[in-house]
Coordinates of C-alpha atoms and ligand atoms in Angstrom, one line a residue:
X276 CA 110.9 130.6 108.8
X277 CA 112.6 129.3 105.7
X278 CA 110.0 128.9 102.9
X279 CA 110.9 127.1 99.6
X280 CA 108.7 128.2 96.7
X281 CA 108.1 125.6 94.0
X282 CA 106.7 126.6 90.6
X283 CA 107.6 130.2 91.2
X284 CA 106.5 132.5 88.3
X285 CA 107.4 136.0 87.4
X286 CA 103.9 137.1 88.5
X287 CA 103.9 135.5 92.0
X288 CA 107.5 136.1 93.0
X289 CA 107.3 139.9 93.6
X290 CA 103.9 139.4 95.5
X291 CA 105.4 136.8 97.8
X292 CA 108.5 138.8 98.4
X293 CA 106.4 141.8 99.3
X294 CA 104.2 139.8 101.7
X295 CA 107.2 137.8 103.2
X296 CA 108.1 140.0 106.2
X297 CA 110.8 138.3 108.2
X298 CA 110.4 134.9 106.5
X299 CA 113.3 133.8 104.3
X300 CA 112.2 132.8 100.8
X301 CA 114.0 130.7 98.1
X302 CA 112.5 130.2 94.7
X303 CA 112.6 127.7 91.8
X304 CA 110.5 127.7 88.7
X305 CA 110.6 123.9 88.7
X306 CA 107.7 121.9 89.8
X307 CA 107.7 119.8 92.9
X308 CA 108.2 116.1 92.0
X309 CA 110.3 113.2 93.2
X310 CA 113.2 114.5 91.2
X311 CA 113.1 118.1 92.6
X312 CA 112.1 117.4 96.2
X313 CA 115.7 117.7 97.6
X314 CA 115.8 121.4 96.4
X315 CA 113.8 122.2 99.6
X316 CA 116.3 120.7 102.0
X317 CA 117.1 123.2 104.8
X318 CA 113.7 124.8 104.7
X319 CA 110.8 124.1 107.1
X320 CA 108.0 124.9 104.8
X321 CA 107.3 124.7 101.1
X322 CA 104.7 126.5 99.0
X323 CA 103.1 124.8 96.0
X324 CA 101.0 125.6 93.0
X325 CA 98.4 123.3 91.3
X326 CA 100.9 121.9 88.9
X327 CA 103.1 120.5 91.7
X328 CA 103.0 116.8 92.7
X329 CA 102.4 116.2 96.4
X330 CA 101.5 112.5 96.1
X331 CA 102.5 110.1 98.9
X332 CA 106.0 109.3 97.7
X333 CA 106.8 113.0 97.2
X334 CA 105.4 113.8 100.7
X335 CA 107.6 111.0 102.2
X336 CA 110.6 112.6 100.6
X337 CA 109.6 116.1 101.7
X338 CA 109.1 114.8 105.2
X339 CA 112.5 113.1 105.2
X340 CA 114.0 116.5 104.1
X341 CA 112.6 118.1 107.3
X342 CA 109.5 119.9 105.7
X343 CA 106.7 120.3 108.3
X344 CA 104.4 122.8 106.5
X345 CA 102.9 122.8 103.0
X346 CA 101.3 126.0 101.9
X347 CA 99.2 125.8 98.8
X348 CA 98.9 128.9 96.6
X349 CA 95.5 127.7 95.4
X350 CA 92.0 126.9 96.5
X351 CA 92.1 123.4 94.9
X352 CA 94.0 120.7 96.7
X353 CA 93.4 117.7 94.5
X354 CA 97.2 117.5 93.8
X355 CA 98.0 116.8 97.5
X356 CA 97.5 113.5 99.3
X357 CA 96.1 115.1 102.5
X358 CA 95.5 111.9 104.3
X359 CA 99.1 110.9 103.8
X360 CA 100.4 114.3 104.9
X361 CA 98.3 114.0 108.1
X362 CA 99.7 110.6 108.8
X363 CA 103.2 112.1 108.5
X364 CA 102.3 114.9 110.9
X365 CA 102.7 117.5 108.2
X366 CA 100.3 120.5 108.1
X367 CA 98.8 121.6 104.8
X368 CA 97.0 124.9 104.4
X369 CA 95.4 126.4 101.3
X370 CA 94.2 129.8 100.2
X371 CA 90.4 129.0 100.5
X372 CA 89.4 132.4 99.1
X373 CA 90.9 134.9 96.8
X374 CA 89.1 137.2 94.4
X375 CA 86.4 134.8 93.1
X376 CA 85.9 137.6 90.6
X377 CA 89.2 136.7 88.9
X378 CA 87.9 133.2 87.9
X379 CA 84.3 134.2 87.4
X380 CA 85.2 137.1 85.2
X381 CA 87.5 134.9 83.1
X382 CA 84.6 132.4 82.6
X383 CA 82.6 135.3 81.3
X384 CA 85.4 136.4 79.0
X385 CA 85.6 132.9 77.6
X386 CA 81.9 132.7 77.1
X387 CA 81.7 136.1 75.3
X388 CA 84.8 135.4 73.2
X389 CA 83.3 132.1 72.1
X390 CA 79.7 133.2 71.6
X391 CA 80.6 136.4 69.8
X392 CA 83.4 134.7 67.8
X393 CA 86.0 137.2 68.8
X394 CA 89.0 134.9 67.9
X395 CA 87.7 134.2 64.4
X396 CA 86.8 137.9 63.9
X397 CA 90.4 138.8 64.7
X398 CA 91.8 136.2 62.3
X399 CA 89.6 137.5 59.5
X400 CA 90.6 141.1 60.3
X401 CA 94.3 140.1 60.2
X402 CA 93.6 139.1 56.6
X403 CA 91.8 142.4 56.0
X404 CA 88.6 140.4 55.5
X405 CA 85.9 142.5 57.1
X406 CA 82.9 140.2 56.3
X407 CA 80.9 139.4 59.4
X408 CA 78.7 136.6 58.0
X409 CA 80.5 133.9 60.1
X410 CA 80.5 135.9 63.3
X411 CA 76.9 135.5 64.5
X412 CA 76.4 134.9 68.2
X413 CA 73.3 134.9 70.5
X414 CA 72.1 137.2 73.3
X415 CA 72.9 135.9 76.8
X416 CA 69.9 138.0 78.0
X417 CA 66.9 135.7 78.4
X418 CA 68.9 132.4 78.2
X419 CA 69.1 129.8 80.9
X420 CA 72.5 129.5 82.6
X421 CA 73.2 126.4 84.8
X422 CA 75.8 126.6 87.5
X423 CA 77.3 123.4 88.9
X424 CA 78.7 124.4 92.3
X425 CA 77.4 127.6 93.9
X426 CA 80.4 128.3 96.1
X427 CA 82.4 131.5 96.0
X428 CA 83.2 131.4 92.3
X429 CA 80.0 129.8 91.1
X430 CA 77.9 132.4 92.9
X431 CA 80.0 135.3 91.5
X432 CA 79.6 133.9 88.0
X433 CA 75.8 133.6 88.7
X434 CA 75.6 137.3 89.8
X435 CA 77.2 138.4 86.6
X436 CA 74.9 136.2 84.5
X437 CA 71.9 137.7 86.4
X438 CA 73.3 141.1 85.5
X439 CA 73.1 140.1 81.8
X440 CA 69.4 139.3 82.3
X441 CA 69.8 135.5 82.1
X442 CA 67.7 133.0 84.1
X443 CA 70.1 131.2 86.5
X444 CA 69.5 127.7 87.8
X445 CA 71.9 125.6 89.8
X446 CA 72.9 122.3 91.3
X447 CA 75.0 121.9 94.4
X448 CA 74.6 119.3 97.2
X449 CA 74.9 122.2 99.6
X450 CA 72.5 125.1 99.1
X451 CA 74.0 128.5 99.4
X452 CA 71.6 130.8 101.2
X453 CA 73.0 133.8 99.2
X454 CA 72.0 132.0 96.0
X455 CA 68.5 131.3 97.4
X456 CA 68.3 135.0 98.3
X457 CA 69.2 135.9 94.7
X458 CA 66.3 133.6 93.7
X459 CA 68.6 131.3 91.9
X460 CA 66.5 128.1 91.5
X461 CA 68.2 124.9 92.7
X462 CA 67.3 121.9 90.5
X463 CA 68.5 118.3 90.3
X464 CA 71.8 117.8 88.4
X465 CA 70.1 116.3 85.4
X466 CA 67.5 119.1 85.2
X467 CA 70.3 121.7 85.2
X468 CA 71.9 119.9 82.3
X469 CA 68.6 119.5 80.4
X470 CA 67.3 123.1 80.8
X471 CA 70.5 125.2 80.4
X472 CA 71.7 126.9 77.3
X473 CA 75.0 127.6 79.1
X474 CA 76.5 125.4 81.8
X475 CA 79.4 126.5 83.9
X476 CA 81.3 124.2 86.2
X477 CA 82.5 125.5 89.6
X478 CA 82.8 122.4 91.8
X479 CA 86.1 121.1 93.1
X480 CA 87.7 117.9 91.7
X481 CA 86.9 115.0 94.1
X482 CA 86.3 111.3 93.6
X483 CA 82.6 112.2 93.2
X484 CA 83.1 115.0 90.6
X485 CA 85.8 113.2 88.5
X486 CA 84.2 112.8 85.0
X487 CA 81.0 114.4 86.4
X488 CA 80.4 115.5 82.8
X489 CA 80.8 112.4 80.6
X490 CA 79.0 111.0 77.6
X491 CA 75.5 110.6 79.2
X492 CA 75.6 114.0 80.7
X493 CA 76.8 115.6 77.5
X494 CA 73.9 113.9 75.6
X495 CA 71.4 115.2 78.2
X496 CA 72.5 118.8 77.4
X497 CA 70.4 120.9 75.0
X498 CA 71.6 120.8 71.4
X499 CA 74.0 123.7 70.9
X500 CA 74.5 124.3 74.7
X501 CA 77.8 125.8 75.7
X502 CA 79.9 124.2 78.4
X503 CA 82.3 126.3 80.5
X504 CA 84.9 124.6 82.7
X505 CA 87.1 126.8 84.8
X506 CA 87.1 124.3 87.7
X507 CA 89.4 121.3 87.1
X508 CA 90.1 119.5 83.9
X509 CA 89.1 116.0 85.1
X510 CA 85.6 117.1 86.0
X511 CA 85.0 116.6 82.3
X512 CA 85.7 113.4 80.4
X513 CA 87.9 114.7 77.6
X514 CA 87.2 111.8 75.2
X515 CA 83.5 112.2 75.6
X516 CA 83.8 116.0 75.2
X517 CA 85.6 115.5 71.9
X518 CA 82.8 113.1 70.7
X519 CA 80.1 115.6 71.7
X520 CA 81.8 118.3 69.7
X521 CA 82.5 116.0 66.7
X522 CA 78.8 114.9 66.7
X523 CA 77.7 118.6 66.5
X524 CA 75.5 118.1 69.6
X525 CA 77.4 120.6 71.8
X526 CA 77.4 124.2 70.7
X527 CA 80.8 124.9 72.2
X528 CA 83.3 124.4 75.0
X529 CA 85.1 127.1 76.9
X530 CA 88.0 125.6 78.9
X531 CA 90.5 127.1 81.2
X532 CA 91.5 123.7 82.5
X533 CA 92.3 120.5 80.8
X534 CA 92.3 116.9 82.1
X535 CA 95.9 116.3 81.0
X536 CA 97.2 119.8 81.7
X537 CA 99.9 118.6 84.1
X538 CA 103.3 118.9 82.4
X539 CA 101.7 120.9 79.6
X540 CA 100.3 124.1 81.0
X541 CA 102.6 126.7 82.6
X542 CA 105.7 125.7 80.6
X543 CA 107.1 126.6 77.2
X544 CA 106.7 123.7 74.9
X545 CA 107.0 125.6 71.7
X546 CA 110.1 123.7 70.6
X547 CA 108.7 120.2 71.5
X548 CA 107.1 117.6 69.3
X549 CA 103.4 117.8 70.2
X550 CA 102.4 114.4 71.6
X551 CA 99.0 115.3 73.1
X552 CA 96.7 114.5 70.2
X553 CA 93.6 115.1 72.3
X554 CA 94.7 118.7 73.0
X555 CA 95.6 119.2 69.4
X556 CA 92.2 117.9 68.3
X557 CA 90.4 120.1 70.9
X558 CA 92.2 123.2 69.7
X559 CA 91.4 122.4 66.1
X560 CA 87.6 122.8 66.7
X561 CA 86.3 126.3 65.9
X562 CA 83.8 126.0 68.8
X563 CA 86.3 125.2 71.5
X564 CA 88.2 127.9 73.2
X565 CA 91.0 127.0 75.6
X566 CA 93.1 129.1 77.9
X567 CA 96.0 127.6 79.9
X568 CA 94.7 127.8 83.5
X569 CA 95.0 131.5 83.7
X570 CA 91.6 132.3 85.1
X571 CA 93.0 133.3 88.5
X572 CA 95.7 135.5 87.0
X573 CA 94.7 139.0 88.1
X574 CA 96.9 141.4 90.1
X575 CA 94.2 141.4 92.8
X576 CA 94.1 137.6 93.1
X577 CA 97.9 137.2 93.1
X578 CA 98.3 139.8 95.9
X579 CA 95.6 138.0 98.0
X580 CA 97.2 134.6 97.3
X581 CA 100.6 135.8 98.5
X582 CA 99.2 137.5 101.6
X583 CA 97.2 134.5 102.7
X584 CA 100.1 132.1 102.0
X585 CA 102.3 134.2 104.3
X586 CA 99.6 134.6 106.9
X587 CA 99.3 130.8 107.0
X588 CA 103.0 130.5 107.5
X589 CA 102.8 133.2 110.3
X590 CA 100.3 131.0 112.1
X591 CA 102.6 127.9 112.0
X592 CA 105.6 130.0 113.0
X593 CA 103.7 131.3 116.0
X594 CA 102.3 128.0 117.0
X595 CA 98.7 129.2 116.4
X596 CA 96.0 127.1 114.8
X597 CA 95.7 127.9 111.2
X598 CA 92.1 128.5 110.0
X599 CA 93.0 127.4 106.5
X600 CA 94.5 124.1 107.5
X601 CA 93.2 121.2 105.4
X602 CA 94.9 118.3 107.2
X603 CA 93.0 116.6 109.9
X604 CA 89.8 118.4 108.8
X605 CA 87.0 116.2 107.3
X606 CA 87.4 116.4 103.5
X607 CA 85.5 115.4 100.5
X608 CA 87.5 112.4 99.4
X609 CA 90.3 114.0 97.4
X610 CA 90.9 112.6 94.0
Ligands
NAD712 P1 84.0 126.7 96.9 O1 84.5 125.7 97.9 O2 83.6 128.0 97.4 O3 82.7 126.1 96.1 C1 82.7 124.8 95.6 C2 81.2 124.4 95.5 O4 81.1 123.2 94.8 C3 80.7 124.2 97.0 O5 79.5 124.9 97.1 C4 80.4 122.7 97.0 O6 79.3 122.3 97.8 C5 80.1 122.4 95.5 N1 80.2 121.0 95.1 C6 80.9 120.0 95.7 N2 80.6 118.8 95.0 C7 79.7 119.1 94.1 C8 79.0 118.4 93.1 N3 79.2 117.0 93.0 N4 78.2 119.0 92.3 C9 78.0 120.3 92.4 N5 78.6 121.1 93.3 C10 79.5 120.5 94.1 O7 85.1 126.8 95.8 P2 85.4 128.0 94.8 O8 86.3 129.0 95.4 O9 84.1 128.5 94.3 O10 86.3 127.3 93.7 C11 85.7 126.2 92.9 C12 86.7 125.5 92.1 O11 87.3 126.4 91.2 C13 87.9 125.1 93.0 O12 87.7 123.8 93.6 C14 89.0 124.9 91.9 O13 89.1 123.6 91.4 C15 88.6 125.9 90.8 N6 89.5 127.0 90.6 C16 90.0 127.2 89.4 C17 90.9 128.3 89.2 C18 91.4 128.6 87.9 O14 92.4 129.4 87.8 N7 90.9 128.0 86.8 C19 91.2 129.1 90.3 C20 90.6 128.9 91.5 C21 89.7 127.8 91.7

């Protein structure tokens, strides 16, 4: 089948080519949007990344171009109007699972770098300033770590935290038996916020979880708590996060995702005038560490993403039902 790859990057192109088999692939680094949709003409399927726009008007245009199948190279599907795709008879499949270690380990990397002030330490060392007075962190051992969302990534992060000797508590509307087996204690959402020294977000972005962490929730957190978000930017209300940092209540924020990352992350803006004052402000805080949605970026994860994407395409080509199909399944209302 002819598969058009939007948002192709140097890291996923070779993995997709290797997995492609007999499928014919064409690539663009450009994002899918109303202005680029016609690039896919002549293909039957497109594959998208999280920065692509698959809203209703774009889906209409894709459908008119003859696209029947949409393959997401991601777990998250908040960038796709699934209901509209279903109404057009288009099939959408995601990669529901790929190395949860990639994201969980990155969350740990952010936490350690923030807590042990690795960035500041390097800046001082660049100046040949070897004083360590400003680099004090705390032991994770013995601290309470709260997990919001104990799915694949949340549970993997929880296991690592248990390995550090932390007490792990969690909130998820659906209990994970594996978490129960690990003696992770489920608490109410508010209790997790109140009791945790470190809170890590691992829930999807839905209408329910949009701004799940806003002013009242940030105030509920322990003074000096650290918030980690490797989930989706809009799970956290950015304005309220900025206020919580400015007030000195929050100890720090480790972010791999940002509410307004679309159009910012994944592209070179080094020559642009920087208009995003919220992002500039966040970056100016010593206790905020941001990476540009790179948590998934390990060789292992990229290989699995490419293989599952092509396996999904194989199913459609062979007229088989695709186990990763999102359309026509009951969904949490996508945001
Ligand atoms: P998953 O489906 O295995 O787990 C998600 C969990 O969140 C489920 O257990 C679900 O019940 C729970 N949940 C749903 N609503 C909730 C709520 N209101 N409060 C608490 N928990 C809730 O998904 P996963 O593979 O663990 O991925 C989690 C998220 O991580 C994805 O949805 C995606 O947004 C994000 N992600 C980010 C990156 C990255 O590179 N930063 C990469 C992959 C995934």
